[in-house]
Coordinates of C-alpha atoms in Angstrom, one line a residue:
X16 CA 10.7 -47.3 2.1
X17 CA 7.8 -44.7 2.7
X18 CA 7.6 -41.3 0.9
X19 CA 8.6 -39.6 4.2
X20 CA 11.6 -41.9 4.5
X21 CA 12.6 -41.2 0.9
X22 CA 12.5 -37.5 1.5
X23 CA 14.6 -37.9 4.7
X24 CA 17.0 -40.0 2.8
X25 CA 17.4 -37.7 -0.2
X26 CA 20.2 -35.1 -0.2
X27 CA 19.7 -31.9 1.4
X28 CA 18.6 -29.2 -1.0
X29 CA 21.3 -26.8 -1.5
X30 CA 20.4 -23.2 -0.3
X31 CA 20.9 -21.8 -3.8
X32 CA 18.5 -24.3 -5.5
X33 CA 15.4 -22.0 -5.2
X34 CA 17.5 -19.0 -6.5
X35 CA 18.8 -21.0 -9.4
X36 CA 15.1 -22.0 -10.2
X37 CA 14.1 -18.5 -10.1
X38 CA 16.7 -17.3 -12.5
X39 CA 15.7 -20.2 -14.8
X40 CA 11.9 -20.1 -14.7
X41 CA 10.7 -17.6 -12.0
X42 CA 8.3 -14.7 -12.5
X43 CA 9.3 -11.3 -12.0
X44 CA 6.7 -8.4 -12.2
X45 CA 7.8 -4.7 -12.6
X46 CA 5.1 -2.2 -11.7
X47 CA 5.9 1.0 -13.4
X48 CA 6.8 1.4 -17.2
X49 CA 9.4 3.9 -16.4
X50 CA 13.0 4.6 -16.8
X51 CA 13.8 2.5 -13.6
X52 CA 11.5 -0.2 -14.7
X53 CA 13.3 -0.6 -18.1
X54 CA 16.9 -0.2 -16.8
X55 CA 16.0 -2.9 -14.3
X56 CA 14.5 -5.3 -16.9
X57 CA 17.7 -4.8 -19.1
X58 CA 19.8 -5.5 -16.0
X59 CA 17.8 -8.7 -15.2
X60 CA 18.5 -10.2 -18.7
X61 CA 22.1 -9.0 -18.7
X62 CA 22.6 -10.9 -15.4
X63 CA 21.0 -14.1 -16.7
X64 CA 17.4 -14.0 -15.8
X65 CA 15.7 -16.4 -18.1
X66 CA 12.1 -16.6 -16.6
X67 CA 9.0 -14.7 -17.4
X68 CA 9.2 -10.8 -17.2
X69 CA 5.9 -8.7 -16.9
X70 CA 6.0 -4.9 -17.0
X71 CA 2.8 -3.0 -15.8
X72 CA 2.2 0.7 -16.6
X73 CA -0.7 2.9 -16.6
X74 CA 0.3 5.3 -19.4
X75 CA -0.1 4.0 -23.1
X76 CA 3.6 4.5 -23.9
X77 CA 6.6 2.5 -23.3
X78 CA 9.2 4.1 -21.2
X79 CA 10.3 7.5 -22.4
X80 CA 12.8 10.2 -21.1
X81 CA 11.2 12.9 -19.0
X82 CA 13.8 15.7 -18.8
X83 CA 13.4 16.8 -22.4
X84 CA 9.7 17.4 -21.9
X85 CA 10.3 20.7 -19.9
X86 CA 13.3 21.6 -22.1
X87 CA 13.4 20.8 -25.7
X88 CA 9.8 19.7 -26.3
X89 CA 8.1 22.9 -25.0
X90 CA 10.3 25.0 -27.4
X91 CA 9.9 22.8 -30.4
X92 CA 13.4 21.3 -30.3
X93 CA 12.1 17.7 -30.0
X94 CA 8.8 16.0 -30.6
X95 CA 7.3 14.4 -27.6
X96 CA 6.8 11.1 -29.4
X97 CA 10.6 11.0 -30.3
X98 CA 11.5 10.8 -26.4
X99 CA 11.3 6.9 -26.0
X100 CA 14.1 5.5 -24.3
X101 CA 16.8 3.7 -26.1
X102 CA 17.1 -0.1 -25.3
X103 CA 20.6 -1.5 -24.2
X104 CA 19.3 -4.9 -25.2
X105 CA 16.3 -7.1 -25.9
X106 CA 14.2 -7.7 -22.6
X107 CA 11.6 -10.2 -23.9
X108 CA 8.9 -8.7 -21.6
X109 CA 5.1 -9.1 -21.4
X110 CA 3.8 -5.4 -21.6
X111 CA 0.7 -4.6 -19.7
X112 CA 0.2 -0.9 -20.7
X113 CA -2.9 1.3 -20.2
X114 CA -3.6 -0.6 -17.1
X115 CA -2.9 0.6 -13.5
X116 CA -2.0 -1.6 -10.5
X117 CA -4.6 -1.1 -7.9
X118 CA -3.5 -3.6 -5.2
X119 CA -0.9 -5.8 -3.8
X120 CA -1.3 -9.0 -1.9
X121 CA 1.9 -9.8 -0.2
X122 CA 0.7 -13.3 1.1
X123 CA -0.5 -14.6 -2.2
X124 CA 2.2 -12.8 -4.1
X125 CA -0.2 -11.0 -6.5
X126 CA -0.6 -7.7 -8.1
X127 CA -4.1 -6.5 -8.7
X128 CA -4.9 -4.6 -11.9
X129 CA -7.6 -2.1 -12.6
X130 CA -9.1 -4.3 -15.2
X131 CA -9.7 -6.9 -12.7
X132 CA -6.9 -9.3 -13.6
X133 CA -4.2 -10.5 -11.0
X134 CA -0.6 -11.0 -11.9
X135 CA 1.4 -13.6 -9.7
X136 CA 5.1 -13.0 -9.0
X137 CA 8.0 -14.6 -7.3
X138 CA 9.9 -11.2 -7.3
X139 CA 8.1 -7.7 -7.5
X140 CA 9.8 -4.6 -8.3
X141 CA 8.0 -1.3 -7.6
X142 CA 9.1 1.7 -10.1
X143 CA 5.8 3.6 -10.2
X144 CA 7.5 7.0 -9.8
X145 CA 5.6 10.2 -9.0
X146 CA 3.0 12.5 -10.7
X147 CA 2.5 16.2 -10.7
X148 CA 0.9 17.6 -7.6
X149 CA -2.4 19.0 -8.9
X150 CA -4.0 22.4 -8.3
X151 CA -5.9 21.9 -5.0
X152 CA -9.2 23.4 -6.3
X153 CA -10.7 20.7 -8.5
X154 CA -13.0 22.9 -10.3
X155 CA -10.5 25.5 -11.1
X156 CA -7.9 22.7 -12.2
X157 CA -10.5 21.7 -14.8
X158 CA -10.4 25.2 -16.6
X159 CA -9.4 25.3 -20.1
X160 CA -5.9 26.6 -20.0
X161 CA -4.7 24.9 -16.6
X162 CA -1.9 22.5 -17.0
X163 CA 0.6 20.4 -15.2
X164 CA 3.9 18.9 -16.8
X165 CA 5.0 15.4 -16.2
X166 CA 3.9 13.0 -18.8
X167 CA 4.5 13.0 -22.6
X168 CA 0.8 14.0 -23.0
X169 CA 1.2 16.9 -20.8
X170 CA 4.1 18.1 -22.7
X171 CA 2.4 17.6 -26.1
X172 CA -0.8 19.6 -25.0
X173 CA 1.3 22.4 -23.2
X174 CA 3.6 22.7 -26.2
X175 CA 0.7 23.3 -28.6
X176 CA -0.8 25.9 -26.3
X177 CA 2.5 27.8 -26.1
X178 CA 3.0 27.7 -29.9
X179 CA -0.4 29.2 -30.2
X180 CA 0.9 32.3 -28.5
X181 CA -1.0 33.0 -25.4
X182 CA -1.4 36.5 -24.1
X183 CA 0.4 35.9 -20.8
X184 CA 1.6 32.7 -19.1
X185 CA 1.3 32.2 -15.3
X186 CA 3.8 29.5 -13.7
X187 CA 2.8 28.8 -10.2
X188 CA 5.9 27.5 -8.4
X189 CA 9.6 28.3 -9.2
X190 CA 11.2 25.1 -8.5
X191 CA 13.3 23.4 -11.2
X192 CA 10.2 22.4 -13.5
X193 CA 8.6 25.9 -13.0
X194 CA 11.8 27.6 -13.7
X195 CA 12.4 25.5 -16.9
X196 CA 8.9 26.2 -18.1
X197 CA 9.5 30.0 -17.5
X198 CA 12.7 29.6 -19.6
X199 CA 10.9 27.9 -22.3
X200 CA 8.3 30.7 -22.5
X201 CA 10.9 33.4 -22.7
X202 CA 12.9 31.4 -25.5
X203 CA 9.5 31.5 -27.4
X204 CA 9.0 35.3 -26.8
X205 CA 6.1 34.9 -24.4
X206 CA 5.2 37.1 -21.6
X207 CA 5.4 35.0 -18.4
X208 CA 4.7 35.6 -14.6
X209 CA 6.2 33.2 -12.1
X210 CA 4.5 33.3 -8.6
X211 CA 6.6 31.6 -5.9
X212 CA 5.6 31.6 -2.3
X213 CA 9.2 31.3 -1.1
X214 CA 11.7 34.1 -1.0
X215 CA 13.4 33.3 -4.3
X216 CA 13.4 30.6 -7.1
X217 CA 15.0 27.0 -6.3
X218 CA 15.3 28.0 -2.8
X219 CA 14.1 24.7 -1.3
X220 CA 16.6 22.8 -3.5
X221 CA 19.6 25.1 -3.3
X222 CA 19.1 27.6 -0.5
X223 CA 18.6 31.3 -0.5
X224 CA 22.1 32.4 -1.6
X225 CA 21.9 30.5 -4.8
X226 CA 18.0 31.4 -5.0
X227 CA 19.0 35.0 -5.3
X228 CA 21.2 34.3 -8.4
X229 CA 18.3 32.4 -10.0
X230 CA 16.1 35.2 -9.3
X231 CA 18.4 37.7 -11.1
X232 CA 18.5 35.2 -14.0
X233 CA 15.0 35.1 -14.4
X234 CA 14.3 39.0 -14.2
X235 CA 17.3 39.6 -16.5
X236 CA 15.6 37.5 -19.1
X237 CA 12.3 39.3 -18.7
X238 CA 10.4 37.2 -16.2
X239 CA 7.7 38.9 -14.2
X240 CA 9.0 37.1 -11.1
X241 CA 6.9 37.5 -7.9
X242 CA 8.3 35.9 -4.7
X243 CA 6.7 35.6 -1.2
X244 CA 3.4 35.4 -3.0
X245 CA 0.7 32.8 -3.5
X246 CA -1.9 32.2 -6.1
X247 CA -5.3 32.1 -4.1
X248 CA -7.7 31.5 -7.0
X249 CA -7.9 30.8 -10.7
X250 CA -11.0 32.4 -12.3
X251 CA -12.7 31.3 -15.6
X252 CA -15.2 32.8 -18.0
X253 CA -18.7 31.4 -18.7
X254 CA -17.3 29.0 -21.3
X255 CA -14.8 27.4 -18.8
X256 CA -11.6 29.2 -20.1
X257 CA -9.0 30.5 -17.6
X258 CA -9.0 34.3 -17.7
X259 CA -7.7 35.6 -14.5
X260 CA -5.5 34.7 -11.6
X261 CA -5.9 36.2 -7.9
X262 CA -2.7 36.5 -5.7
X263 CA -2.2 36.8 -2.0
X264 CA -1.0 40.2 -2.1
X265 CA -4.3 41.5 -3.4
X266 CA -3.3 41.7 -7.1
X267 CA -4.9 39.9 -9.9
X268 CA -3.4 39.0 -13.3
X269 CA -5.2 38.5 -16.7
X270 CA -3.8 35.2 -18.0
X271 CA -5.1 32.6 -20.3
X272 CA -2.7 29.8 -19.6
X273 CA -1.3 28.6 -16.2
X274 CA 1.0 26.0 -15.4
X275 CA 0.8 24.3 -11.9
X276 CA 4.5 23.4 -10.9
X277 CA 4.1 22.6 -7.3
X278 CA 6.2 19.6 -7.1
X279 CA 5.3 15.8 -7.2
X280 CA 3.4 13.1 -5.4
X281 CA 4.7 9.7 -5.2
X282 CA 2.6 7.0 -6.7
X283 CA 1.9 4.9 -3.6
X284 CA -1.8 5.0 -3.2
X285 CA -2.3 1.5 -4.8
X286 CA -0.3 -0.1 -1.9
X287 CA -2.8 1.2 0.7
X288 CA -3.5 -1.8 2.9
X289 CA -0.8 -3.9 1.5
X290 CA 1.4 -4.2 4.5
X291 CA 4.2 -2.3 2.8
X292 CA 5.9 0.7 4.4
X293 CA 4.5 3.1 1.8
X294 CA 3.1 6.6 2.1
X295 CA 3.3 10.1 0.7
X296 CA 6.9 10.3 0.7
X297 CA 7.5 6.9 -1.1
X298 CA 8.1 3.2 -0.3
X299 CA 10.7 2.7 2.4
X300 CA 13.4 0.2 1.6
X301 CA 16.9 -0.7 2.8
X302 CA 20.3 0.2 1.0
X303 CA 19.8 -3.1 -1.1
X304 CA 16.4 -1.8 -2.5
X305 CA 14.3 -4.5 -0.3
X306 CA 11.1 -3.0 0.7
X307 CA 10.1 -2.5 4.4
X308 CA 6.7 -3.8 5.5
X309 CA 4.8 -1.7 8.0
X310 CA 6.4 -3.4 10.9
X311 CA 9.9 -2.1 9.8
X312 CA 11.0 -5.5 8.5
X313 CA 12.7 -6.0 5.2
X314 CA 11.0 -8.2 2.7
X315 CA 12.7 -10.7 0.6
X316 CA 10.7 -10.7 -2.4
X317 CA 9.5 -6.9 -2.9
X318 CA 12.0 -4.4 -4.1
X319 CA 11.7 -0.6 -5.0
X320 CA 13.7 1.8 -7.2
X321 CA 13.5 5.1 -8.7
X322 CA 11.5 8.3 -7.7
X323 CA 9.2 6.2 -5.6
X324 CA 11.8 4.7 -3.3
X325 CA 12.9 6.1 0.1
X326 CA 16.4 4.6 1.0
X327 CA 19.1 5.3 3.7
X328 CA 22.3 6.8 2.4
X329 CA 25.3 6.2 4.8
X330 CA 27.0 9.5 3.4
X331 CA 24.2 11.6 4.5
X332 CA 23.6 10.5 8.2
X333 CA 21.6 7.3 7.0
X334 CA 18.7 9.5 6.4
X335 CA 16.0 8.1 4.2
X336 CA 16.3 10.0 0.8
X337 CA 13.5 10.4 -1.9
X338 CA 15.2 11.5 -5.1
X339 CA 13.5 12.5 -8.3
X340 CA 16.9 12.3 -10.1
X341 CA 17.5 10.6 -13.5
X342 CA 20.8 9.1 -12.6
X343 CA 19.4 8.0 -9.3
X344 CA 16.6 6.0 -11.1
X345 CA 19.1 4.1 -13.3
X346 CA 21.5 3.3 -10.6
X347 CA 19.0 2.1 -8.2
X348 CA 17.1 0.1 -10.8
X349 CA 20.2 -1.7 -11.5
X350 CA 21.2 -2.5 -7.9
X351 CA 17.5 -3.8 -7.3
X352 CA 17.6 -6.0 -10.4
X353 CA 20.9 -7.4 -9.4
X354 CA 19.9 -8.1 -5.7
X355 CA 16.5 -9.6 -6.8
X356 CA 18.4 -12.5 -8.4
X357 CA 21.6 -12.8 -6.4
X358 CA 22.3 -14.5 -3.1
X359 CA 22.9 -12.4 0.0
X360 CA 26.6 -12.5 -0.1
X361 CA 26.8 -11.1 -3.6
X362 CA 24.0 -8.3 -3.0
X363 CA 25.1 -4.8 -3.4
X364 CA 24.1 -1.6 -1.7
X365 CA 22.8 1.6 -3.7
X366 CA 25.6 4.0 -3.0
X367 CA 25.1 6.5 -5.8
X368 CA 25.8 10.1 -4.8
X369 CA 22.7 12.3 -5.7
X370 CA 23.2 14.5 -8.7
X371 CA 20.9 16.5 -10.9
X372 CA 21.1 18.9 -13.7
X373 CA 18.9 21.7 -15.2
X374 CA 19.1 24.0 -18.1
X375 CA 17.4 27.4 -17.9
X376 CA 17.9 31.0 -19.2
X377 CA 21.1 29.9 -21.0
X378 CA 22.8 28.5 -17.9
X379 CA 23.6 24.8 -17.0
X380 CA 22.9 24.1 -13.5
X381 CA 24.4 21.0 -12.0
X382 CA 24.4 19.7 -8.3
X383 CA 26.2 16.9 -6.5
X384 CA 25.3 15.5 -2.9
X385 CA 22.3 16.7 -0.9
X386 CA 22.4 20.6 -1.0
X387 CA 19.5 21.0 1.4
X388 CA 21.6 19.5 4.2
X389 CA 24.0 22.3 3.8
X390 CA 24.2 24.6 6.9
X391 CA 26.8 26.9 5.0
X392 CA 27.8 27.6 1.6
X393 CA 31.2 28.8 0.2
X394 CA 31.6 30.0 -3.5
X395 CA 34.9 28.4 -4.2
X396 CA 35.2 29.0 -7.8
X397 CA 34.0 31.7 -10.0
X398 CA 31.6 34.6 -9.0
X399 CA 27.9 34.8 -8.1
X400 CA 27.6 38.4 -9.9
X401 CA 28.7 36.7 -13.2
X402 CA 26.3 33.6 -12.8
X403 CA 29.3 31.3 -13.2
X404 CA 30.5 29.5 -10.1
X405 CA 30.9 26.5 -8.0
X406 CA 29.4 26.7 -4.5
X407 CA 30.3 24.1 -1.7
X408 CA 28.0 23.2 0.9
X409 CA 29.0 22.3 4.5
X410 CA 27.3 20.4 7.6
X411 CA 28.9 19.7 10.8
X412 CA 32.4 20.3 9.4
X413 CA 32.3 18.3 6.1
X414 CA 31.4 18.7 2.6
X415 CA 28.1 17.4 1.8
X416 CA 27.2 19.1 -1.6
X417 CA 28.2 21.4 -4.5
X418 CA 26.2 23.2 -7.0
X419 CA 27.7 24.8 -10.3
X420 CA 26.4 27.3 -12.7
X421 CA 28.2 26.8 -16.0
X422 CA 31.2 25.3 -14.1
X423 CA 30.6 21.6 -14.7
X424 CA 34.3 20.7 -14.7
X425 CA 34.4 20.9 -11.0
X426 CA 31.5 18.3 -10.3
X427 CA 33.8 15.1 -10.2
X428 CA 36.3 16.8 -7.8
X429 CA 33.5 17.6 -5.5
X430 CA 32.0 14.3 -5.8
X431 CA 35.3 12.9 -4.5
X432 CA 35.2 15.5 -1.6
X433 CA 31.8 14.2 -0.5
X434 CA 32.6 10.7 -0.8
X435 CA 35.8 11.0 1.4
X436 CA 33.9 13.2 4.0
X437 CA 36.4 16.1 3.3
X438 CA 36.5 19.0 5.8
X439 CA 34.4 22.1 5.4
X440 CA 35.4 24.9 4.6
X441 CA 37.8 23.3 2.1
X442 CA 41.4 23.9 3.2
X443 CA 42.8 24.3 -0.3
X444 CA 43.2 27.7 -2.1
X445 CA 41.1 28.0 -5.1
X446 CA 42.8 27.9 -8.6
X447 CA 40.0 30.2 -10.0
X448 CA 38.8 33.7 -9.2
X449 CA 37.8 34.0 -5.5
X450 CA 37.3 37.3 -3.8
X451 CA 39.6 38.1 -1.0
X452 CA 38.4 37.4 2.3
X453 CA 35.4 35.3 1.2
X454 CA 34.1 33.1 4.0
X455 CA 31.3 30.5 4.3
X456 CA 27.9 32.1 4.8
X457 CA 24.5 30.6 5.8
X458 CA 22.9 28.6 3.0
X459 CA 19.5 30.0 3.9
X460 CA 17.3 26.9 3.4
X461 CA 13.7 27.5 4.6
X462 CA 13.3 24.1 6.0
X463 CA 16.9 22.6 6.4
X464 CA 17.1 18.8 6.5
X465 CA 20.2 18.5 8.9
X466 CA 21.4 14.9 9.9
X467 CA 21.8 14.3 13.5
X468 CA 25.4 14.0 14.6
X469 CA 26.7 10.7 13.9
X470 CA 29.5 8.4 12.5
X471 CA 31.6 9.6 9.7
X472 CA 31.2 7.4 6.5
X473 CA 33.5 7.5 3.4
X474 CA 33.4 5.7 0.2
X475 CA 36.0 4.1 -2.0
X476 CA 36.2 2.1 -5.3
X477 CA 34.3 2.8 -8.7
X478 CA 32.8 -0.3 -10.1
X479 CA 29.7 -1.8 -8.2
X480 CA 31.7 -4.7 -7.2
X481 CA 34.4 -2.7 -5.7
X482 CA 32.6 0.0 -3.7
X483 CA 33.7 0.0 -0.1
X484 CA 32.3 1.8 3.0
X485 CA 34.7 2.8 5.8
X486 CA 32.8 3.5 9.1
X487 CA 34.4 5.9 11.9
X488 CA 32.4 6.3 15.0
X489 CA 31.4 9.6 16.2
X490 CA 33.5 11.1 18.8
X491 CA 31.8 11.4 22.2

């Protein structure tokens, strides 16, 4: 019998043979030694992956926790080198640290590295996250005294300079990171000026109504808050040390330390020319974390998770969301890892409801859902004046988000309201203080991201294997 005949007579290979071989002896590469990368590696091992596992990262450190960097580390409450993430289990990985990925060959299934090496893979997970947006003028950014805050090294350097007692700190940008840095400065007793181009702090994330509360908090704690103003130039002395900042209103400030907090840039440049659907807003993927290529087709061997991912969420009009949230990175990494080594019928969608938290000026701020989609907001519990409340956001007649200031107990309730497409304004009467006659008011987002009118989607179930989507078509 010929070789061809022997192959024809042999039993057909079962469709899952290749998957079983992948789980047993395949090569999985994770680019991004991050929270998402670590949790994905742990999930792979927990679910029986026994092949080779390589984790590539451009920093010298193994994955560490970022939230403490702008909170505890700056005020001396924790050492930066003590923020390494705990391990849930041994992952038996080959670590390639201090080495950036510089390219990807989708056809050959190889990741190119800055040191000239190439790493082959059977499955690839991209968890490269984001970096701080730099000051746009390179020469000014190089001045001694100009900082950003994203990495462990950033926090160590900035923390030392804050402890040295600068005359005045300038924080450029009043988003969450900038506001937390300002809070740390006041906790240390340092004079601090915050320059924000918008009308109030946090306005892009939480809207103008809540932004005014954030502004009151800052000013009550001694922050020199300047809104609707931009920093136009940073000036140094002959020795290259920062000495002055010029503002768009014509004023100048004598400062010797400035922290640039202008948001984040997704780390996708290394994917230029790869054929993946990657750009400044992240790497586009489906709800199962499979990356899209430039043609809009999903790949079967490249997955993405964490801050660098853009994925559609059924609860929010199937809009592609890029989320810089700790919990999202963990949940999405676990879904991606599961799907990488599972057959199609066993794969899961990433249905985590966005949530984040911040601690600043003695207040615990937490949010659930996507506040920036809110057309209106209603203060359902507590009081804006007392800086202790729960605000509910509505869009197209349904609840899409909630934010709490020192009212965390309400978050689980509002998560359920979001997941079940509860009506807005809420029909129930508050059990907490609520001024008579209070009605929804415009949420005042400078650039609202409203979904187009479409179907209503609700979620049920709690464990990953029990989550179910109920789809109700839009009325004509």
